[in-house]
Tab-separated table of C-alpha atoms in Angstrom:
chain	number	residue	atom	x	y	z
A	1	MET	CA	54.619	54.179	84.015
A	2	ALA	CA	53.902	57.713	85.160
A	3	PHE	CA	53.699	59.326	88.530
A	4	MET	CA	52.420	62.685	89.682
A	5	VAL	CA	53.754	64.528	92.672
A	6	ARG	CA	51.539	66.908	94.598
A	7	SER	CA	53.210	69.184	97.054
A	8	CYS	CA	50.946	68.216	99.924
A	9	PRO	CA	47.884	66.029	100.586
A	10	LEU	CA	44.906	67.827	99.124
A	11	PRO	CA	41.450	67.811	100.684
A	12	ARG	CA	38.445	68.295	98.429
A	13	VAL	CA	38.995	72.030	98.618
A	14	GLY	CA	42.538	72.703	99.778
A	15	VAL	CA	44.856	75.644	100.155
A	16	MET	CA	48.508	75.669	99.175
A	17	ARG	CA	50.468	78.713	100.237
A	18	ILE	CA	53.835	79.576	98.770
A	19	GLU	CA	55.521	81.395	101.624
A	20	GLU	CA	57.174	84.710	100.998
A	21	GLN	CA	60.893	84.592	100.349
A	22	ARG	CA	62.949	85.632	103.331
A	23	ARG	CA	64.816	88.114	101.182
A	24	ALA	CA	63.509	91.659	101.374
A	25	ARG	CA	62.741	91.903	97.693
A	26	TRP	CA	59.873	89.441	98.116
A	27	THR	CA	58.099	91.392	100.824
A	28	ASP	CA	55.740	93.085	98.347
A	29	GLU	CA	54.673	89.921	96.548
A	30	GLN	CA	52.239	88.469	99.099
A	31	PRO	CA	51.956	85.118	97.293
A	32	ARG	CA	48.631	83.311	97.567
A	33	ASN	CA	47.787	80.255	95.521
A	34	ARG	CA	44.789	78.002	96.008
A	35	TRP	CA	43.910	74.622	94.610
A	36	ILE	CA	40.416	74.547	93.112
A	37	ASP	CA	37.968	71.720	93.573
A	38	GLN	CA	37.516	70.013	90.171
A	39	SER	CA	33.721	70.091	90.372
A	40	ALA	CA	33.842	73.870	90.841
A	41	PHE	CA	36.271	74.197	87.949
A	42	ARG	CA	33.732	72.756	85.511
A	43	HIS	CA	31.684	75.904	85.884
A	44	ARG	CA	34.557	78.376	85.918
A	45	ARG	CA	36.586	79.003	82.775
A	46	PRO	CA	40.354	79.226	83.423
A	47	ASP	CA	42.289	82.272	82.302
A	48	LEU	CA	45.337	80.247	81.280
A	49	ARG	CA	46.058	76.642	80.387
A	50	LEU	CA	49.508	75.073	80.712
A	51	GLY	CA	50.867	71.666	79.776
A	52	THR	CA	49.037	71.206	76.489
A	53	ARG	CA	50.883	71.360	73.173
A	54	SER	CA	49.308	74.760	72.567
A	55	HIS	CA	49.463	76.666	75.833
A	56	LYS	CA	46.178	78.497	75.612
A	57	LEU	CA	45.003	81.880	76.682
A	58	GLU	CA	41.284	81.624	77.216
A	59	ARG	CA	39.019	84.416	76.065
A	60	ALA	CA	39.033	87.143	78.628
A	61	GLY	CA	35.970	87.717	80.711
A	62	GLY	CA	34.497	91.175	80.907
A	63	ALA	CA	36.790	93.680	82.526
A	64	THR	CA	35.538	95.693	85.450
A	65	GLY	CA	34.712	99.309	84.695
A	66	ASP	CA	37.809	100.809	86.308
A	67	ARG	CA	40.356	98.586	84.524
A	68	ILE	CA	42.081	98.518	81.134
A	69	SER	CA	42.702	94.989	79.810
A	70	VAL	CA	45.388	94.447	77.167
A	71	ARG	CA	46.840	91.350	75.523
A	72	HIS	CA	50.006	91.336	73.480
A	73	THR	CA	52.237	88.622	71.991
A	74	VAL	CA	55.884	89.125	71.068
A	75	ARG	CA	58.374	86.701	69.541
A	76	THR	CA	62.125	86.832	70.027
A	77	SER	CA	64.732	84.586	68.430
A	78	THR	CA	64.192	81.934	71.107
A	79	ALA	CA	60.684	82.259	72.521
A	80	GLU	CA	57.173	83.613	72.168
A	81	TYR	CA	55.811	85.650	75.065
A	82	SER	CA	52.201	86.585	75.811
A	83	LEU	CA	51.505	89.494	78.154
A	84	LEU	CA	48.088	90.016	79.732
A	85	LEU	CA	47.677	93.302	81.552
A	86	ASN	CA	44.782	94.322	83.761
A	87	ALA	CA	45.784	97.913	84.443
A	88	PRO	CA	44.103	100.597	86.552
A	89	GLU	CA	42.039	103.088	84.573
A	90	TRP	CA	43.919	106.055	86.055
A	91	LEU	CA	47.030	104.913	84.208
A	92	GLY	CA	45.304	105.631	80.891
A	93	ARG	CA	45.738	103.813	77.611
A	94	ARG	CA	48.836	105.812	76.824
A	95	GLY	CA	50.425	104.840	80.138
A	96	VAL	CA	49.468	101.193	79.647
A	97	GLY	CA	50.953	101.279	76.149
A	98	GLU	CA	54.193	102.706	77.490
A	99	ALA	CA	54.336	100.027	80.200
A	100	LEU	CA	53.767	97.320	77.614
A	101	ARG	CA	56.424	98.713	75.282
A	102	ASP	CA	58.896	98.879	78.159
A	103	ALA	CA	58.280	95.231	79.106
A	104	VAL	CA	58.538	94.079	75.485
A	105	ALA	CA	61.746	96.076	75.029
A	106	GLU	CA	63.199	94.294	78.081
A	107	LEU	CA	62.370	90.862	76.610
A	108	ARG	CA	63.946	91.767	73.280
A	109	ALA	CA	67.001	93.313	74.922
A	110	ILE	CA	67.640	90.217	77.055
A	111	ASP	CA	67.374	88.003	73.981
A	112	LEU	CA	69.994	90.091	72.160
A	113	THR	CA	72.213	90.902	75.124
A	114	TYR	CA	72.270	87.580	76.992
A	115	GLY	CA	71.168	84.887	74.528
A	116	PRO	CA	73.870	82.198	74.281
A	117	ASN	CA	73.025	81.750	70.592
A	118	GLN	CA	73.778	85.405	69.849
A	119	PRO	CA	77.495	85.603	68.936
A	120	ASP	CA	77.898	89.136	70.285
A	121	SER	CA	75.880	88.669	73.489
A	122	LEU	CA	77.436	89.115	76.904
A	123	VAL	CA	76.994	85.410	77.585
A	124	SER	CA	78.844	84.503	74.382
A	125	LYS	CA	81.631	86.928	75.274
A	126	LEU	CA	81.809	85.434	78.761
A	127	ARG	CA	82.099	81.955	77.259
A	128	ARG	CA	84.991	83.133	75.111
A	129	GLY	CA	86.707	84.715	78.122
A	130	GLU	CA	86.446	88.233	76.712
A	131	ILE	CA	84.683	89.704	79.751
A	132	ALA	CA	84.202	88.903	83.437
A	133	PRO	CA	80.748	88.486	85.026
A	134	GLU	CA	81.237	91.511	87.269
A	135	SER	CA	81.699	93.729	84.202
A	136	TYR	CA	77.922	94.096	83.930
A	137	PRO	CA	75.659	93.945	87.020
A	138	PRO	CA	72.773	92.091	85.282
A	139	LEU	CA	75.234	89.516	83.925
A	140	ALA	CA	76.677	89.095	87.424
A	141	ASP	CA	73.123	88.551	88.732
A	142	LEU	CA	72.473	85.921	86.062
A	143	VAL	CA	75.705	84.087	86.868
A	144	ASP	CA	75.019	84.286	90.621
A	145	ARG	CA	71.556	82.794	90.118
A	146	CYS	CA	72.993	79.921	88.101
A	147	THR	CA	75.582	79.329	90.814
A	148	ALA	CA	72.884	79.305	93.511
A	149	MET	CA	70.713	76.861	91.544
A	150	ARG	CA	73.668	74.542	90.991
A	151	ALA	CA	74.067	74.380	94.766
A	152	ALA	CA	70.322	74.052	95.444
A	153	THR	CA	69.965	71.102	93.056
A	154	ASP	CA	73.087	69.169	94.034
A	155	GLY	CA	74.621	69.992	90.673
A	156	TRP	CA	71.709	68.772	88.561
A	157	PHE	CA	71.224	72.291	87.257
A	158	ASP	CA	74.681	73.226	86.048
A	159	ALA	CA	75.010	76.035	83.515
A	160	TRP	CA	78.700	75.192	83.125
A	161	ALA	CA	78.268	71.479	82.324
A	162	VAL	CA	77.080	71.940	78.750
A	163	PRO	CA	78.958	71.912	75.438
A	164	GLY	CA	80.590	75.251	74.714
A	165	GLY	CA	80.771	76.441	78.307
A	166	PHE	CA	78.451	78.618	80.367
A	167	ASP	CA	74.846	78.385	79.139
A	168	PRO	CA	72.077	79.763	81.397
A	169	GLY	CA	69.336	78.552	79.026
A	170	GLY	CA	67.432	76.588	81.686
A	171	LEU	CA	67.041	79.761	83.738
A	172	LEU	CA	67.334	82.582	81.205
A	173	GLY	CA	63.728	82.545	79.966
A	174	GLY	CA	62.293	82.829	83.465
A	175	TRP	CA	64.834	85.522	84.330
A	176	ALA	CA	63.732	87.502	81.272
A	177	VAL	CA	60.046	87.192	82.208
A	178	GLU	CA	60.673	88.313	85.784
A	179	ARG	CA	62.661	91.344	84.603
A	180	ALA	CA	59.880	92.280	82.167
A	181	ALA	CA	57.336	91.870	84.972
A	182	ALA	CA	59.410	94.198	87.143
A	183	ARG	CA	59.147	96.799	84.374
A	184	LEU	CA	55.362	96.475	84.439
A	185	ARG	CA	55.254	97.005	88.203
A	186	ALA	CA	57.560	100.010	87.955
A	187	ALA	CA	55.128	101.542	85.440
A	188	GLY	CA	52.139	101.046	87.766
A	189	VAL	CA	50.747	97.753	86.407
A	190	HIS	CA	50.402	95.319	89.323
A	191	ASP	CA	47.846	92.917	87.808
A	192	TYR	CA	49.338	90.880	84.975
A	193	ALA	CA	50.275	87.488	83.598
A	194	VAL	CA	53.321	86.869	81.417
A	195	LEU	CA	53.374	83.533	79.594
A	196	ALA	CA	56.327	81.943	77.796
A	197	GLY	CA	55.435	78.556	76.358
A	198	ALA	CA	54.499	76.374	79.334
A	199	ASP	CA	55.976	78.817	81.853
A	200	LEU	CA	54.238	81.774	83.442
A	201	THR	CA	54.387	84.376	86.162
A	202	VAL	CA	51.301	86.145	87.490
A	203	ARG	CA	50.432	88.847	89.953
A	204	GLY	CA	47.262	90.449	91.223
A	205	HIS	CA	43.942	89.839	89.498
A	206	ALA	CA	42.626	88.959	86.068
A	207	ALA	CA	40.196	91.069	84.037
A	208	HIS	CA	37.183	89.437	85.723
A	209	GLY	CA	38.343	90.844	89.061
A	210	GLY	CA	39.342	87.565	90.709
A	211	PRO	CA	42.647	85.702	91.010
A	212	TRP	CA	44.200	84.285	87.856
A	213	ARG	CA	42.795	80.803	87.226
A	214	VAL	CA	45.495	78.521	85.831
A	215	ALA	CA	44.735	75.000	84.608
A	216	VAL	CA	47.883	72.847	84.560
A	217	HIS	CA	47.231	69.907	82.253
A	218	HIS	CA	48.886	66.519	82.283
A	219	PRO	CA	51.474	66.717	79.469
A	220	THR	CA	50.855	63.218	78.065
A	221	ASP	CA	47.313	62.271	79.079
A	222	ALA	CA	44.782	64.685	77.585
A	223	LYS	CA	41.899	62.840	79.262
A	224	ARG	CA	43.162	63.478	82.772
A	225	ALA	CA	41.556	66.397	84.599
A	226	PRO	CA	43.977	69.315	85.059
A	227	LEU	CA	45.229	70.645	88.338
A	228	VAL	CA	43.766	74.110	88.756
A	229	LEU	CA	45.306	76.958	90.729
A	230	GLU	CA	44.001	80.356	91.652
A	231	MET	CA	47.045	82.607	91.787
A	232	THR	CA	47.615	86.197	92.879
A	233	ALA	CA	51.430	85.987	92.867
A	234	GLY	CA	53.778	83.263	91.785
A	235	ALA	CA	55.152	81.302	88.868
A	236	VAL	CA	54.931	77.930	87.158
A	237	GLY	CA	58.030	76.536	85.436
A	238	THR	CA	58.074	73.453	83.215
A	239	SER	CA	60.531	71.289	81.349
A	240	GLY	CA	59.860	68.625	78.747
A	241	VAL	CA	56.240	69.317	77.790
A	242	THR	CA	57.089	69.891	74.121
A	243	GLY	CA	57.942	66.222	73.785
A	244	ARG	CA	61.423	67.056	72.457
A	245	ARG	CA	64.025	64.578	73.718
A	246	GLY	CA	67.663	65.311	74.426
A	247	HIS	CA	67.218	69.019	75.156
A	248	VAL	CA	68.311	68.597	78.800
A	249	VAL	CA	71.716	67.092	79.504
A	250	ASP	CA	72.611	65.101	82.598
A	251	PRO	CA	75.428	67.316	83.935
A	252	HIS	CA	77.094	64.350	85.637
A	253	THR	CA	77.416	62.212	82.509
A	254	GLY	CA	77.046	64.650	79.620
A	255	GLU	CA	74.358	62.410	78.127
A	256	PRO	CA	70.775	63.507	77.343
A	257	ALA	CA	68.444	63.069	80.332
A	258	ASP	CA	65.643	60.609	79.661
A	259	GLN	CA	64.150	59.529	82.994
A	260	LEU	CA	61.165	61.888	82.829
A	261	VAL	CA	58.910	63.096	80.051
A	262	ALA	CA	57.999	66.314	81.884
A	263	ALA	CA	58.478	68.187	85.155
A	264	THR	CA	56.480	71.134	86.535
A	265	VAL	CA	57.424	73.314	89.516
A	266	VAL	CA	55.520	76.164	91.174
A	267	GLY	CA	56.972	78.893	93.395
A	268	PRO	CA	57.513	82.647	93.842
A	269	ASP	CA	60.069	83.327	91.067
A	270	LEU	CA	59.936	81.964	87.510
A	271	ALA	CA	63.709	81.898	86.998
A	272	VAL	CA	64.087	79.636	90.039
A	273	ALA	CA	61.017	77.508	89.211
A	274	ASP	CA	62.275	77.079	85.651
A	275	ALA	CA	65.723	76.016	86.825
A	276	TYR	CA	64.210	73.580	89.337
A	277	ALA	CA	62.028	72.071	86.601
A	278	THR	CA	65.052	71.626	84.340
A	279	ALA	CA	67.040	70.017	87.157
A	280	LEU	CA	64.136	67.759	88.162
A	281	TYR	CA	63.769	66.655	84.552
A	282	ALA	CA	67.455	65.676	84.570
A	283	ALA	CA	67.573	64.102	88.042
A	284	GLY	CA	64.300	62.207	87.978
A	285	PRO	CA	62.739	61.050	91.283
A	286	ALA	CA	65.924	61.866	93.225
A	287	GLY	CA	65.168	65.550	92.701
A	288	LEU	CA	61.983	65.447	94.751
A	289	ALA	CA	64.083	65.838	97.908
A	290	TRP	CA	64.732	69.481	96.989
A	291	PHE	CA	61.119	70.409	97.705
A	292	ARG	CA	60.977	69.220	101.297
A	293	ASN	CA	61.871	70.923	104.561
A	294	GLY	CA	59.854	74.087	104.060
A	295	SER	CA	60.965	74.917	100.525
A	296	ASP	CA	59.150	77.817	98.848
A	297	TYR	CA	58.934	75.684	95.695
A	298	ARG	CA	56.795	72.610	95.000
A	299	ALA	CA	56.860	69.889	92.366
A	300	LEU	CA	53.416	69.650	90.770
A	301	PHE	CA	54.237	67.028	88.144
A	302	ALA	CA	57.101	64.622	87.552
A	303	HIS	CA	56.196	62.105	84.839
A	304	ARG	CA	58.385	59.078	84.268
A	305	ARG	CA	59.050	58.106	80.665
A	306	HIS	CA	57.421	54.831	79.592
């Protein structure tokens, strides 16, 4: 048996808005995401596809004359990231290259500095009690985010309830992507998509000049038509689409979670969406309550295991 959760009843052509976060740092994001009518989608190639075993980047359409379009893929010890930049021409190819190198350097640095599998990382040192979170501001931010998500999910996302101690893995990848995206914005690139497996964050416009078109596929039924979003700011976080079992632990029992085969969450920030998806995967249908009462995040998919 499988069930799909849509955040709100959808008319033939509907609009879903992810409201801006109340915190000041979200005031420049201006999120706007729109569901696309499936009949219209047949004639419009998506820019990105999520939820399939190979999370595809479609061939880019022609860039407008005043833009520089760049694609780059980088692999760290734990993930593969794809960066799609649609930069203003005034930035120049040298400026775009510098922005890309800065974002890639951030992804690599986070892998080395915060990866729980790296024995000399800050997270590993924190687990061994060698340092305190407040010793390094980014580490304190990471710990604070994990604490906030533990509260927001009634303990179903718990970075401390895993073997070996503190492990921010369910949030770390999204946190890394958002920090790399911040580097792009600081360099003058405000139109981009950063993809990590079945997770992504986007902003602005794609090379064709319109919003990023994202097709979110059903993770187990390839024949089912995808949900399609047009996005100018926001993120999609997923858990479970690789088919690997036992990678998420029920923090209340310590046993592998097995209620769902996949969970997908959309919202303003990938670190939060990713953590929600991990928690929803662990909690099952009980986790759907987190997305009510005006939440900035929505559950797109929650598929029960047969």
